[in-house]
């Protein structure tokens, strides 16, 4: 590491302090307001700040469950992909209400009319022939209306065979550009792709229209024609292009109409309203207070453990926190409870990167190197472990962000953001501050500490004990799930997000605040349901409160009505109840599971390539499976409600555990060339030394991450505590599996599945590190 002039160091440090003070004030300004509309700075999810609620009714006969399910999924995709920037969100809830209604909840906005305008009323879409078999027009241009109008009823047109397609036969509709063959100019178009049924029908209709002097096929949606394109060729492959758009926005609008018209059901708007937060502002404020106290305790721990480097890491972590808040605000990212989980994980990884570096620096000081060399070499030797750990987590975040929906995507966004910022602060900011402090005279080794001689512990010798403990815990969880399933038909205590529940709307006749609902209403409801997983929404500009619980029996509904009358004087006529479907749809659960599987496979491939040994990858993935099963055991035995936070908890533990395991594997890879042979004894010694050398780092990272989660558990509201408890256990379990399971599995595979790997090949000579006359790394 090159020496820095003292004057340069002073200037850099002053600039850094000015930056964190300015950013700190900016972040404080963002966080101090949790109001609504223009008064809110951060865009919060419906669980933290409320938003718009819209109820649609199905037009016509009562739909089948399959039709409702398909429509819910398509509507969710429509919201995620097509809404304007102000209303667009990855955290929308779409679920069934009663037999023939669908509710849409969109966080982060307060203008219901604007959302309805952007979303549109999901109507029916038809592709209609211009003329029937007798040559009579199905539609014609009306000069007065300056638009195309129907000449017959839709029922008559359909009876005569004039309906070519409906929206359900359209697989995709996207706006794009196509090169004009005459002018070579790029013109906006809509690209259509049809399913098998639609392809055949469209082929026949376009062949007929093309033969009839390039006649038109009108696209009719929600009572009007949105486009009437002429057929320029017979289209037999199910892929069509609609041109003639004035601009790209027109093409985008038409594509959007076609997509929303592809819903299985025709819907009409029944009601729209602005709702308050489900968790309430107290949940957000308590989470922020918990995070603040947790960070202060982390700073204290780091300074006590690592002295000056701990202080430097704390300064870098302050900058990291300010950047997180600022980017959430600047890029209008929706923050929800699962998103907070992603940030907690990334804070742990930010601390972890620093701990890895500091451990390496201490080792260099112990070996007698001067302080400048020790710092430079410490960053150099820690680089591979930091990169591998963060890249594996980024792979998971990328896959979950691309393939996931709802809360999974929200978690992935904040996790990816946090990981990138943690690498930046650890590898650039901390390094720069270390050089700055060194230039200002902080060169005494005592300020940095010196690694003690590592006492090698026999982890490999105790492997069967570790395996037995894990099998016992997982077995207890499986037995608990089986017993729960036999008693109640549910292996886990699924919340209303997963299995649906009852929505009770109560007009209290007075305007309760969110805090009053939390303190007065929820305890009354909880006494009836025996469950703390209760969601409340306050309808703005009114006295109504929506209470969502697990599915209530008739007796429980009556008991709740009586309790509301006794405690608040609410008459039965002011209470309405109805069953609602799960907010996390079956399709969303399936895509989430597929996304997790794909992420795990990609992580396995990356670890295999980086460590050149499939045994590393296999043992790491098995350890991940172990952690997930332990989380299931915790939920099964404690009967904590399994909801959206469950998905975030599992994903957090996976990300944390793989990062922890990678650090130990990196040290094992580094020590591998030092072993004398491939005997069981040498491999056991290698494994024990590698675990022991990283033990302090593993425990330090676990402690710092656990501190933040523990503060949420102590200070959070009930719903936050139910999320924090399994997350805390998961963090501890992730550390345990990295130390006591993953390397032990690698040892067994190495012993019993012999064979050459990339580690056994002769390595090229290590690149020499040049030093100046004072021994500093250049």
XYZ file of C-alpha atoms in Angstrom, residues 130 137-151 216 225 228:
19
model
C -64.642 -6.215 -40.957
C -70.031 -4.761 -42.275
C -69.529 -5.675 -38.616
C -68.126 -2.186 -38.068
C -67.644 0.987 -40.062
C -66.117 4.441 -39.717
C -68.464 7.088 -38.287
C -67.435 10.554 -39.510
C -69.505 12.245 -36.816
C -67.921 10.312 -33.972
C -64.598 10.336 -35.865
C -64.107 6.707 -34.880
C -65.056 3.177 -35.864
C -68.345 1.893 -34.421
C -70.103 -1.479 -34.372
C -72.965 -2.060 -36.790
C -58.986 -4.797 -41.828
C -62.116 0.240 -31.101
C -58.276 -1.067 -36.840
